[in-house]
Structure formats: C-alpha cells, structure tokens
Short mmCIF file of C-alpha atoms in Angstrom, two decimals:
data_model
loop_
_atom_site.label_atom_id
_atom_site.label_comp_id
_atom_site.label_asym_id
_atom_site.label_seq_id
_atom_site.Cartn_x
_atom_site.Cartn_y
_atom_site.Cartn_z
CA MET A 29 127.55 43.90 111.36
CA HIS A 30 130.62 45.86 112.39
CA PRO A 31 129.91 48.37 115.20
CA ASN A 32 131.45 51.20 113.25
CA THR A 33 128.85 50.78 110.52
CA LEU A 34 126.06 51.84 112.89
CA VAL A 35 127.27 55.45 112.95
CA GLN A 36 128.69 56.57 109.64
CA PRO A 37 130.22 59.98 108.94
CA PRO A 38 128.10 62.24 106.73
CA ASN A 39 128.71 62.03 103.03
CA SER A 40 130.35 65.37 102.32
CA SER A 41 129.89 65.09 98.57
CA ALA A 42 126.16 64.40 98.96
CA LEU A 43 125.85 67.35 101.36
CA LYS A 44 127.62 69.66 98.92
CA SER A 45 125.33 68.43 96.16
CA ARG A 46 122.25 69.26 98.22
CA VAL A 47 123.61 72.72 99.03
CA ARG A 48 124.29 73.35 95.33
CA ARG A 49 120.73 72.33 94.43
CA LEU A 50 119.36 74.59 97.15
CA LEU A 51 121.40 77.52 95.96
CA ALA A 52 120.45 76.86 92.32
CA VAL A 53 116.76 77.40 93.05
CA PRO A 54 116.54 78.91 96.54
CA HIS A 55 112.72 78.96 96.67
CA ALA A 56 112.63 76.74 99.75
CA VAL A 57 114.92 79.08 101.69
CA ILE A 58 113.03 82.18 100.53
CA VAL A 59 109.60 80.81 101.41
CA THR A 60 110.79 79.43 104.77
CA LEU A 61 112.26 82.81 105.74
CA ALA A 62 109.14 84.59 104.52
CA LEU A 63 106.96 82.23 106.58
CA LEU A 64 109.03 82.86 109.71
CA TYR A 65 109.04 86.63 109.28
CA GLY A 66 105.36 86.66 108.36
CA ILE A 67 104.38 84.81 111.51
CA ILE A 68 106.38 87.22 113.67
CA LEU A 69 104.96 90.30 111.93
CA GLY A 70 101.43 88.91 112.06
CA VAL A 71 101.74 88.66 115.83
CA VAL A 72 103.51 92.00 116.36
CA ILE A 73 101.43 94.25 114.08
CA PRO A 74 98.30 95.46 115.94
CA PRO A 75 94.93 94.85 114.26
CA LEU A 76 93.74 97.10 111.43
CA GLN A 77 96.97 99.11 111.13
CA SER A 78 97.46 98.63 107.40
CA PRO A 79 95.91 101.33 105.16
CA ASP A 80 92.22 100.53 104.56
CA GLU A 81 92.52 97.16 106.32
CA ALA A 82 89.14 97.68 107.97
CA ALA A 83 87.59 98.40 104.55
CA HIS A 84 89.04 95.18 103.14
CA ILE A 85 87.81 93.19 106.15
CA THR A 86 84.37 94.73 105.70
CA GLN A 87 84.25 93.68 102.05
CA ALA A 88 85.35 90.16 102.97
CA ALA A 89 82.75 90.04 105.76
CA VAL A 90 79.98 90.99 103.34
CA LEU A 91 81.13 88.26 100.95
CA SER A 92 81.34 85.74 103.80
CA HIS A 93 77.58 86.17 104.21
CA GLY A 94 77.10 85.19 100.56
CA VAL A 95 76.43 88.71 99.27
CA VAL A 96 78.39 89.73 96.17
CA PHE A 97 76.50 92.75 94.84
CA GLY A 98 74.69 94.13 97.86
CA LYS A 99 73.33 97.65 98.29
CA SER A 100 71.85 99.82 100.98
CA ALA A 101 68.10 99.98 101.48
CA ASP A 102 67.85 103.16 99.42
CA LYS A 103 70.01 101.59 96.66
CA THR A 104 72.56 104.41 96.83
CA LEU A 105 75.56 102.68 98.44
CA PRO A 106 77.24 99.34 97.76
CA GLY A 107 77.76 97.06 100.75
CA GLY A 108 76.01 94.45 102.84
CA GLN A 109 75.21 93.14 106.30
CA ILE A 110 78.03 92.43 108.77
CA ASP A 111 78.05 91.52 112.45
CA SER A 112 77.43 94.61 114.58
CA ASN A 113 80.32 93.75 116.91
CA LEU A 114 82.68 93.81 113.94
CA THR A 115 81.90 97.51 113.57
CA GLN A 116 82.52 97.94 117.29
CA TYR A 117 85.87 96.20 116.87
CA PHE A 118 86.82 98.66 114.11
CA ASP A 119 85.97 101.59 116.37
CA LEU A 120 88.00 100.08 119.22
CA TYR A 121 91.22 99.97 117.22
CA ASP A 122 90.70 103.16 115.25
CA GLN A 123 92.50 105.06 118.02
CA LEU A 124 95.77 103.31 117.17
CA ARG A 125 96.05 105.10 113.84
CA LYS A 126 95.81 108.55 115.36
CA GLY A 127 99.37 108.60 116.69
CA PRO A 128 101.87 106.36 118.46
CA ASN A 129 99.21 105.00 120.84
CA LYS A 130 100.05 101.87 122.75
CA PHE A 131 98.67 98.45 121.94
CA THR A 132 98.21 97.54 125.58
CA PRO A 133 97.29 94.12 126.99
CA ALA A 134 93.99 95.64 128.13
CA LEU A 135 93.18 96.82 124.61
CA ARG A 136 94.11 93.45 123.15
CA GLY A 137 92.06 91.68 125.80
CA HIS A 138 89.04 93.87 125.09
CA GLY A 139 89.26 93.11 121.38
CA ASP A 140 89.80 89.38 121.86
CA ALA A 141 86.89 89.17 124.30
CA LEU A 142 84.44 90.73 121.85
CA MET A 143 82.29 87.91 120.46
CA HIS A 144 80.06 87.81 117.39
CA SER A 145 76.68 89.17 118.41
CA GLY A 146 74.58 87.37 115.84
CA LYS A 147 73.02 90.72 114.95
CA THR A 148 73.86 92.41 111.69
CA GLU A 149 73.93 95.97 110.39
CA PHE A 150 74.58 97.48 107.01
CA ALA A 151 78.16 98.45 106.17
CA ALA A 152 79.00 100.44 103.04
CA THR A 153 81.91 99.32 100.85
CA PRO A 154 82.35 102.16 98.31
CA ALA A 155 86.16 101.80 98.16
CA THR A 156 86.34 98.04 97.63
CA SER A 157 83.14 96.93 95.91
CA TYR A 158 84.57 97.33 92.41
CA TYR A 159 87.33 94.75 93.05
CA LEU A 160 86.75 91.27 91.62
CA PRO A 161 85.37 89.32 94.62
CA ILE A 162 87.69 86.33 94.15
CA VAL A 163 90.60 88.32 95.59
CA TYR A 164 88.80 88.34 98.96
CA PHE A 165 88.08 84.62 99.04
CA PRO A 166 90.78 83.69 101.65
CA GLN A 167 89.66 86.40 104.08
CA ALA A 168 85.96 85.70 103.51
CA MET A 169 86.49 81.99 104.15
CA ALA A 170 88.38 82.76 107.38
CA LEU A 171 85.62 85.08 108.61
CA ALA A 172 82.96 82.47 107.87
CA ILE A 173 84.96 79.79 109.70
CA GLY A 174 85.47 82.14 112.66
CA ARG A 175 81.74 82.67 113.02
CA TRP A 176 81.03 78.98 112.54
CA VAL A 177 83.38 77.81 115.32
CA ASN A 178 82.41 80.79 117.52
CA LEU A 179 85.79 82.49 117.67
CA SER A 180 85.94 86.01 119.07
CA VAL A 181 85.91 88.88 116.61
CA GLY A 182 89.61 89.54 117.27
CA LYS A 183 90.62 85.92 116.76
CA THR A 184 88.52 85.77 113.59
CA ILE A 185 90.33 88.77 112.12
CA GLN A 186 93.66 87.20 113.08
CA LEU A 187 92.51 84.09 111.20
CA ALA A 188 91.71 86.27 108.18
CA ARG A 189 95.24 87.68 108.35
CA ALA A 190 96.67 84.18 108.47
CA PHE A 191 94.61 82.99 105.49
CA ALA A 192 95.58 86.03 103.40
CA PHE A 193 99.25 85.63 104.31
CA LEU A 194 99.36 81.89 103.62
CA THR A 195 97.58 82.41 100.29
CA SER A 196 100.17 85.02 99.30
CA LEU A 197 103.00 82.73 100.40
CA ALA A 198 101.59 79.75 98.47
CA ILE A 199 101.30 81.81 95.28
CA LEU A 200 104.85 83.10 95.74
CA TYR A 201 106.14 79.57 96.28
CA PHE A 202 104.66 78.27 93.03
CA ALA A 203 105.70 81.44 91.19
CA ILE A 204 109.33 81.07 92.28
CA ARG A 205 109.33 77.38 91.42
CA LEU A 206 107.92 78.16 87.99
CA TYR A 207 110.56 80.80 87.28
CA PRO A 208 113.32 81.65 89.77
CA PRO A 209 113.43 85.45 90.16
CA ASN A 210 116.57 87.52 90.03
CA MET A 211 118.16 89.27 92.98
CA PHE A 212 116.37 92.58 92.42
CA VAL A 213 112.94 90.91 92.45
CA LEU A 214 113.73 89.33 95.82
CA THR A 215 115.03 92.66 97.11
CA ILE A 216 111.65 94.24 96.35
CA LEU A 217 109.81 91.38 98.05
CA PHE A 218 111.79 91.88 101.25
CA LEU A 219 111.23 95.62 101.55
CA PRO A 220 109.57 96.59 104.86
CA MET A 221 106.51 97.99 103.06
CA PHE A 222 105.76 94.68 101.35
CA LEU A 223 106.57 92.64 104.47
CA PHE A 224 104.12 94.80 106.41
CA GLN A 225 101.37 94.59 103.82
CA VAL A 226 101.64 90.85 103.23
CA ALA A 227 101.29 90.21 106.98
CA CYS A 228 97.98 92.11 107.15
CA SER A 229 94.45 91.35 105.95
CA GLY A 230 94.39 93.52 102.84
CA ILE A 231 94.91 92.41 99.26
CA ASP A 232 98.37 93.87 98.56
CA GLY A 233 100.12 90.62 99.46
CA ILE A 234 97.84 88.50 97.29
CA THR A 235 97.92 90.82 94.27
CA THR A 236 101.72 91.29 94.40
CA ALA A 237 102.29 87.55 94.70
CA THR A 238 99.89 87.02 91.81
CA ALA A 239 101.90 89.51 89.75
CA VAL A 240 105.10 87.59 90.51
CA PHE A 241 103.41 84.46 89.17
CA ALA A 242 102.12 86.19 86.03
CA LEU A 243 105.50 87.77 85.28
CA GLY A 244 107.30 84.50 85.97
CA TYR A 245 104.97 82.71 83.57
CA PHE A 246 105.65 85.37 80.95
CA MET A 247 109.41 85.03 81.39
CA ARG A 248 109.23 81.24 81.24
CA SER A 249 107.21 81.51 78.03
CA MET A 250 110.12 83.32 76.40
CA ASN A 251 111.46 79.80 75.89
CA THR A 252 109.38 78.69 72.90
CA SER A 253 110.27 75.05 73.53
CA TRP A 254 108.39 75.19 76.85
CA HIS A 255 104.77 74.07 76.60
CA PRO A 256 102.84 74.92 79.77
CA ALA A 257 100.26 72.53 81.16
CA ALA A 258 96.59 73.48 80.92
CA HIS A 259 96.35 74.28 84.63
CA LEU A 260 99.25 76.75 84.33
CA GLU A 261 97.59 78.46 81.38
CA PHE A 262 94.39 78.77 83.39
CA ALA A 263 96.33 80.13 86.37
CA PHE A 264 98.03 82.71 84.15
CA ALA A 265 94.68 83.85 82.75
CA THR A 266 93.14 84.04 86.23
CA ALA A 267 96.14 85.98 87.55
CA LEU A 268 95.84 88.62 84.83
CA LEU A 269 92.08 88.92 85.35
CA VAL A 270 92.52 89.38 89.11
CA LEU A 271 95.29 91.94 88.68
CA CYS A 272 93.49 94.04 86.07
CA THR A 273 90.18 94.09 87.96
CA THR A 274 91.68 94.95 91.36
CA ARG A 275 94.59 97.19 90.38
CA GLN A 276 93.43 99.38 87.50
CA HIS A 277 96.90 100.80 86.89
CA LEU A 278 98.00 97.28 85.92
CA THR A 279 95.64 97.02 82.95
CA PRO A 280 98.64 97.29 80.56
CA MET A 281 99.42 93.72 81.65
CA LEU A 282 96.53 92.68 79.40
CA LEU A 283 99.06 93.07 76.57
CA LEU A 284 101.18 90.15 77.86
CA PRO A 285 99.18 87.42 76.03
CA PHE A 286 99.32 89.44 72.80
CA PHE A 287 103.10 89.75 73.04
CA LEU A 288 103.37 86.00 73.67
CA TYR A 289 101.17 85.40 70.64
CA PHE A 290 103.57 87.30 68.37
CA LEU A 291 106.44 85.36 69.88
CA ARG A 292 104.97 81.85 69.93
CA ARG A 293 102.33 82.14 67.17
CA GLU A 294 99.77 80.19 69.20
CA ARG A 295 96.21 81.27 68.42
CA LYS A 296 95.01 80.39 71.90
CA LEU A 297 97.16 83.24 73.25
CA LEU A 298 95.42 85.69 70.92
CA ALA A 299 92.05 84.33 72.05
CA LEU A 300 93.16 84.61 75.68
CA GLY A 301 94.19 88.24 75.27
CA LEU A 302 90.91 89.21 73.61
CA THR A 303 88.86 87.33 76.20
CA LEU A 304 90.68 88.95 79.11
CA PHE A 305 90.28 92.39 77.57
CA ILE A 306 86.53 91.88 77.17
CA LEU A 307 86.09 90.44 80.67
CA THR A 308 88.12 93.22 82.29
CA LEU A 309 86.21 95.94 80.43
CA ALA A 310 82.87 94.31 81.18
CA TRP A 311 83.64 93.95 84.89
CA THR A 312 84.92 97.51 85.18
CA LEU A 313 81.84 99.01 83.51
CA PHE A 314 79.49 96.76 85.48
CA ALA A 315 81.18 97.49 88.81
CA MET A 316 81.23 101.24 88.28
CA ASP A 317 77.61 101.28 87.18
CA SER A 318 76.09 98.78 89.58
CA THR A 319 78.14 98.44 92.73
CA SER A 320 80.30 101.52 93.16
CA SER A 321 79.63 105.12 94.10
CA VAL A 322 82.86 106.25 92.44
CA ALA A 323 81.60 106.84 88.89
CA PRO A 324 79.29 109.83 89.57
CA SER A 325 81.98 111.68 91.52
CA VAL A 326 84.80 111.18 89.02
CA MET A 327 82.94 111.99 85.82
CA PRO A 328 83.13 115.81 86.19
CA THR A 329 86.87 115.57 86.94
CA LEU A 330 87.43 113.24 84.00
CA LYS A 331 85.53 115.56 81.65
CA HIS A 332 87.54 118.51 82.93
CA TYR A 333 90.89 116.92 82.10
CA LEU A 334 89.70 115.52 78.78
CA ALA A 335 88.74 119.05 77.80
CA ALA A 336 92.08 120.42 79.02
CA PRO A 337 94.76 117.74 78.48
CA ALA A 338 97.54 120.32 78.78
CA THR A 339 96.40 121.02 82.34
CA ALA A 340 96.50 117.33 83.17
CA LEU A 341 100.04 117.06 81.76
CA THR A 342 101.21 120.11 83.70
CA ILE A 343 99.84 118.80 87.00
CA THR A 344 101.29 115.33 86.40
CA THR A 345 104.79 116.55 85.56
CA ALA A 346 104.73 119.03 88.45
CA THR A 347 103.92 116.15 90.80
CA ILE A 348 106.40 113.61 89.45
CA PHE A 349 109.37 115.95 89.13
CA ASN A 350 108.92 117.59 92.52
CA LEU A 351 112.00 116.42 94.46
CA SER A 352 110.16 116.45 97.78
CA ASN A 353 107.37 114.28 96.35
CA LEU A 354 109.89 111.96 94.74
CA ARG A 355 111.69 111.44 98.03
CA ASP A 356 108.38 110.75 99.78
CA TYR A 357 107.38 108.20 97.12
CA ILE A 358 110.71 106.38 97.42
CA ASN A 359 110.56 106.34 101.22
CA ALA A 360 106.95 105.11 101.15
CA PHE A 361 107.90 102.42 98.61
CA ILE A 362 110.66 101.20 100.92
CA GLY A 363 108.50 101.48 104.00
CA ILE A 364 106.39 104.05 105.84
CA LEU A 365 104.32 101.68 107.90
CA GLY A 366 100.91 101.80 109.53
CA TRP A 367 98.60 104.45 108.14
CA LEU A 368 101.64 106.09 106.52
CA ASP A 369 102.45 107.51 109.96
CA THR A 370 105.29 105.19 111.00
CA PRO A 371 108.51 105.98 109.12
CA MET A 372 111.80 104.14 109.38
CA GLN A 373 115.03 105.82 110.48
CA PRO A 374 116.64 108.18 107.91
CA TRP A 375 119.80 106.07 107.72
CA PHE A 376 117.73 103.00 106.87
CA TYR A 377 116.31 104.51 103.67
CA LYS A 378 119.82 105.36 102.49
CA ILE A 379 121.15 101.85 103.11
CA VAL A 380 118.19 100.21 101.38
CA GLY A 381 118.49 102.61 98.45
CA VAL A 382 122.17 101.76 97.96
CA PHE A 383 121.47 98.03 98.26
CA ALA A 384 118.63 98.28 95.73
CA ILE A 385 120.96 99.95 93.20
CA VAL A 386 123.62 97.29 93.78
CA SER A 387 121.00 94.55 93.55
CA ALA A 388 119.67 95.93 90.27
CA GLY A 389 123.19 96.07 88.85
CA LEU A 390 123.96 92.49 89.90
CA SER A 391 120.66 91.35 88.34
CA PHE A 392 121.34 92.90 84.95
CA SER A 393 122.30 90.46 82.21
CA THR A 394 123.58 91.16 78.71
CA LYS A 395 123.65 87.52 77.59
CA SER A 396 120.18 87.49 76.07
CA THR A 397 119.99 91.10 74.94
CA LYS A 398 120.17 90.30 71.21
CA THR A 399 117.45 87.65 71.29
CA GLU A 400 115.21 89.13 74.00
CA TRP A 401 115.57 92.87 73.56
CA ALA A 402 111.94 93.19 72.49
CA ALA A 403 110.56 91.26 75.48
CA ARG A 404 112.77 93.03 78.00
CA GLY A 405 112.02 96.41 76.48
CA PHE A 406 108.32 95.53 76.51
CA LEU A 407 108.43 94.90 80.27
CA LEU A 408 110.20 98.21 80.83
CA VAL A 409 107.52 99.99 78.78
CA LEU A 410 104.79 98.26 80.83
CA SER A 411 106.55 99.35 84.01
CA VAL A 412 106.63 103.00 82.96
CA THR A 413 103.07 102.91 81.63
CA SER A 414 101.67 101.33 84.80
CA SER A 415 103.53 103.86 86.94
CA ALA A 416 102.14 106.74 84.88
CA LEU A 417 98.62 105.32 85.26
CA VAL A 418 99.00 105.50 89.04
CA PHE A 419 99.27 109.29 88.78
CA LEU A 420 96.54 109.66 86.17
CA ILE A 421 94.06 107.53 88.11
CA MET A 422 94.74 109.33 91.39
CA MET A 423 94.41 112.67 89.60
CA VAL A 424 90.91 111.77 88.45
CA VAL A 425 89.66 109.70 91.40
CA TRP A 426 91.34 111.29 94.43
CA THR A 427 92.45 114.84 93.63
CA LYS A 428 89.88 117.60 94.01
CA LEU A 429 89.56 120.44 91.52
CA PRO A 430 91.19 122.87 91.15
CA ALA A 431 94.53 121.12 91.65
CA SER A 432 98.18 122.07 91.42
CA HIS A 433 99.48 118.57 92.16
CA ILE A 434 98.17 115.00 92.41
CA GLU A 435 97.16 113.70 95.83
CA GLY A 436 96.81 110.21 97.26
CA VAL A 437 99.77 108.52 95.54
CA GLN A 438 101.33 105.87 97.79
CA GLY A 439 104.62 104.06 97.38
CA ARG A 440 103.03 100.60 97.56
CA TYR A 441 101.17 101.29 94.32
CA PHE A 442 104.50 100.85 92.52
CA PHE A 443 105.24 97.32 93.77
CA VAL A 444 104.21 95.59 90.55
CA PRO A 445 105.62 98.21 88.13
CA ALA A 446 108.93 97.80 89.98
CA LEU A 447 108.70 94.02 89.57
CA MET A 448 108.14 94.45 85.82
CA PHE A 449 111.30 96.55 85.68
CA ALA A 450 113.19 93.97 87.75
CA TYR A 451 112.25 91.05 85.49
CA GLY A 452 113.19 93.11 82.44
CA LEU A 453 116.72 93.58 83.77
CA SER A 454 117.75 89.96 83.37
CA GLY A 455 115.40 88.57 80.75
CA ALA A 456 115.14 84.79 80.57
CA ASN A 457 118.68 84.57 81.91
CA ILE A 458 118.19 85.04 85.64
CA ALA A 459 121.77 86.26 86.08
CA TRP A 460 122.59 84.19 89.15
CA GLN A 461 126.32 84.23 88.52
CA TYR A 462 128.24 84.56 91.80
CA ARG A 463 125.26 82.84 93.39
CA ARG A 464 126.76 82.40 96.85
CA MET A 465 127.70 86.05 97.11
CA LYS A 466 124.24 87.19 96.01
CA ILE A 467 122.38 84.86 98.35
CA GLY A 468 124.67 85.92 101.18
CA LEU A 469 123.92 89.59 100.47
CA LEU A 470 120.20 88.87 100.28
CA CYS A 471 120.25 87.06 103.62
CA VAL A 472 121.96 90.05 105.24
CA PHE A 473 119.41 92.36 103.60
CA MET A 474 116.50 90.19 104.76
CA LEU A 475 117.84 90.22 108.31
CA LEU A 476 118.25 94.01 108.23
CA THR A 477 114.81 94.78 106.82
CA THR A 478 112.83 92.31 108.91
CA SER A 479 114.58 93.07 112.20
CA ASN A 480 114.24 96.81 111.68
CA THR A 481 110.59 96.48 110.65
CA ILE A 482 109.83 94.57 113.84
CA TYR A 483 111.81 97.11 115.90
CA ILE A 484 109.90 100.06 114.41
CA ILE A 485 106.51 98.44 115.07
CA VAL A 486 107.43 97.51 118.65
CA ASP A 487 108.83 101.01 119.28
CA TRP A 488 105.72 102.69 117.85
CA HIS A 489 102.99 100.58 119.44
CA TYR A 490 104.51 98.89 122.51
CA SER A 491 107.34 101.04 123.93
CA ALA A 492 106.45 103.39 126.78
CA THR A 493 108.79 106.07 125.37
CA PRO A 494 108.98 105.60 121.58
CA MET A 495 112.46 106.58 120.33
CA LEU A 496 111.05 107.00 116.83
CA SER A 497 108.42 109.46 117.96
CA SER A 498 110.93 111.63 119.82
CA MET A 499 113.31 111.45 116.86
CA ASN A 500 110.67 112.77 114.46
CA ASN A 501 109.50 115.59 116.72
#
C-alpha cells in the first residue's frame, strides 16, 4: 500500500452533497440547537418560575402516586396526596416570583438538600385537574423515579423538567421529519417565550410540539398520494385529543379530520373526526362535573353573557382593539418571562417584530394557491377562530362581573393559532427557495433570541445590580 493512501484528502463533492441534504431538511440542526439551548436554559432558569409551574408539578405529583380523579376528604376540591416536603419546596421558591430576587447558592442548596419526607398531605388541583392526564405522563414518571431512587425534592423537579423538555424535543423531531416546517414556523419556535416555557416543567412545550406534529400531519395529508402508516394515524388522533382536552381554545382543530375526509374521501377520517368530537365532549363534561371546581363559578358568568351577547361582543372588541392591550399581547407572545414580570429590552421586541414580518413574507408561497386555497384558507380560519376563543374563554372563566375588558389573556396562549397561520402561508409547498439565506437568517435569529433570553434571566435572578430592573424603574 502506498503511504499516501493512508491519509486521503476529503471528498469535496461528498461533503457538498451532505451539506445539501442537511439544508434540504434541517431537522437535525434545529433539534441539536434546541437541545443545546434547552439544556442551558434548564440550568439557568430557577425552579418554579414559569407561570403555574408549581400547579403543573402538583398535578403530576398526584398522578405519580397513581391517583387520576382524586378529591379532598369533603369531596369539594379535586386533588390528591403529595409529599409534604414538596409543598415546603414550593413555599421556598415562591419568593422568587415577587420581584427580581436573587437565586443564591444558599437558596439552591436549601432546595437541593430537601429530601422526600415519606409523609403526604392533600394538595388541591383546581386549575389543572380538567386536563387529560396523559399530558402529564413525562413529569409524573420523573417524579416517581425521583422518589424511587431517593433524589432530593429539588433534583426530582429538575428531572421532571428534563423529562418534559426531552418529550417536547422528541415530538418536535418527528414532527419536523414528517413535514419540514417553513421559516415562519421555526421563527415562532425560537421566540424567547417558547424557549422559556419548553425548558420548564409545565405543559406548554409538550402541547405546542404536539400541535406542530398535528399540523405537519395535516399538511402532509394534502398530498393525496401519501398513505400514512397506522402508527402515524394513531399519533395524529392522539395529538388532537390531547390538544383539545388540554387547550380548550384549540377545539376547532377537531375539524381537521373532517376537512381531510372531504379532500381524501376516506371514511376512516370521518369516523376519526366523529370519535374525537365525542371523546373531547365527554371528557370535558366529565372533568367539569367530577374533578373540577370551575363549573359552578363560571355558570353565572356564562348565563349572563348568553342573555346579553351584545355586551360580550362589546367587551371583546374593546379588549382586542385597545392598542395598549395589543402591544402587551405581542410583547408577551415574543417573551415576558417568569411570572410575566421579566420583560425583554424595548429594542429587542422591535427587532423580533421586524424579523417575524420578514420571515412570514419569505415563507409565503403562491405556487399552490390554486390547488390548495381551501386548505390554506381553512388553516387561517382556524387560527382566527382559536384566537377569538382565547378571549371568550377568559371572559367567562377569568374575568369578574361587571367587566369593561377581558382579563387574564397571555401571549403564550396564541402559540398554536400562530402556528396554524404560519403553516397556511406556504401550503404544501414549504417555500424553502433561497434556502441558504433563510437558514443563515434563522441561525442569526436563534443566536439573538437564545443569548438574550439567557442574559435576561441571569440579570434578573443572579446579578447583584440588575440592569433590567433599573431600566424599568
């Protein structure tokens, strides 16, 4: 053998071919970056700093003890038994959401040193008990494992974060492989608000990733020559059931199988749509009647607005078309972190807003407009309808009478409606012309959003003199 054959120069044509394949379906790059950023955020974000994270952990803890439909001793509140030191852990970190308090090594050490006591106490779960329990399976499994191997309470909650994040990432990976999303979809997924939520223990990451899968399946099904495998059909059905029983404003997505039926003329799609509608309705009625304390409190409000629909319309329009509210919704959608008490810098919202508009424009495709106008228009209608339901639901459930505007609306509630809009922009043609330019822009955007998100969290919870706090005062 000639010595020069031992070390051969790289095959440039093979390397270019690999790069082209990577750029054609960049799911590996996207998921790898998301994994890296998720790990960093999971370490940097202090415990229980996502909205209602403690409530979600409590629900998962109840389920980890094998209780699905538990109630208090007097049968008035839904919930179940959890470790008493878990409640103490919640109280320990509750101080962090009352201002830019520091996540000190002493506080972390105290939390990590707190072990499971083996004693239980009842914990009410009125805000989460009406969600389909399957959405909490990753967190519940992590909490059960933590108790089994005798991890501290803090380490167990960190494990729950990791399980929720990895579940979200796995769903996103398969969703992107099934149907590569356009540039605007990826822009939404790399907004600081979503990055923050997916790195925590709540269900926003899992439900948003599940929506990406369901919408990707729908878009792939636009190609009538594609025949999905049985496991994909089951995954699509499960995704819709999870979404519509955990995010009530997404119930219009139950119409997706019916639209596919009219397109593909497959009776199983009609049967699927009817089955999902019945299951979703049955679960909602059962949960409100048996496991939730919400129904009694909302019925008077619901009756009030049903008797005066003009009042409901006036309040809704006054809320939506209030410029101050609209700005707050957009900023919260981009990212107001923590318990909605940790905003980004003003310049950051402007840059992200401009990039989102550019991204939406670059994602728009006219190639399939003639053949897919109905499907793309249908997604846009679903997007508007789901967004409107956010306001209507919060008007009934959260806003006290008498009301002049709707309270409790958060930007993160519009993640999935925005994704519907994004998929409708390009149709089945993913509009990846000028691929290198778009991926380059996305990489710059990812670097900007992730680095600034980490900076804001560190400034808010670790810096001795938070620049953000002084800027906002």
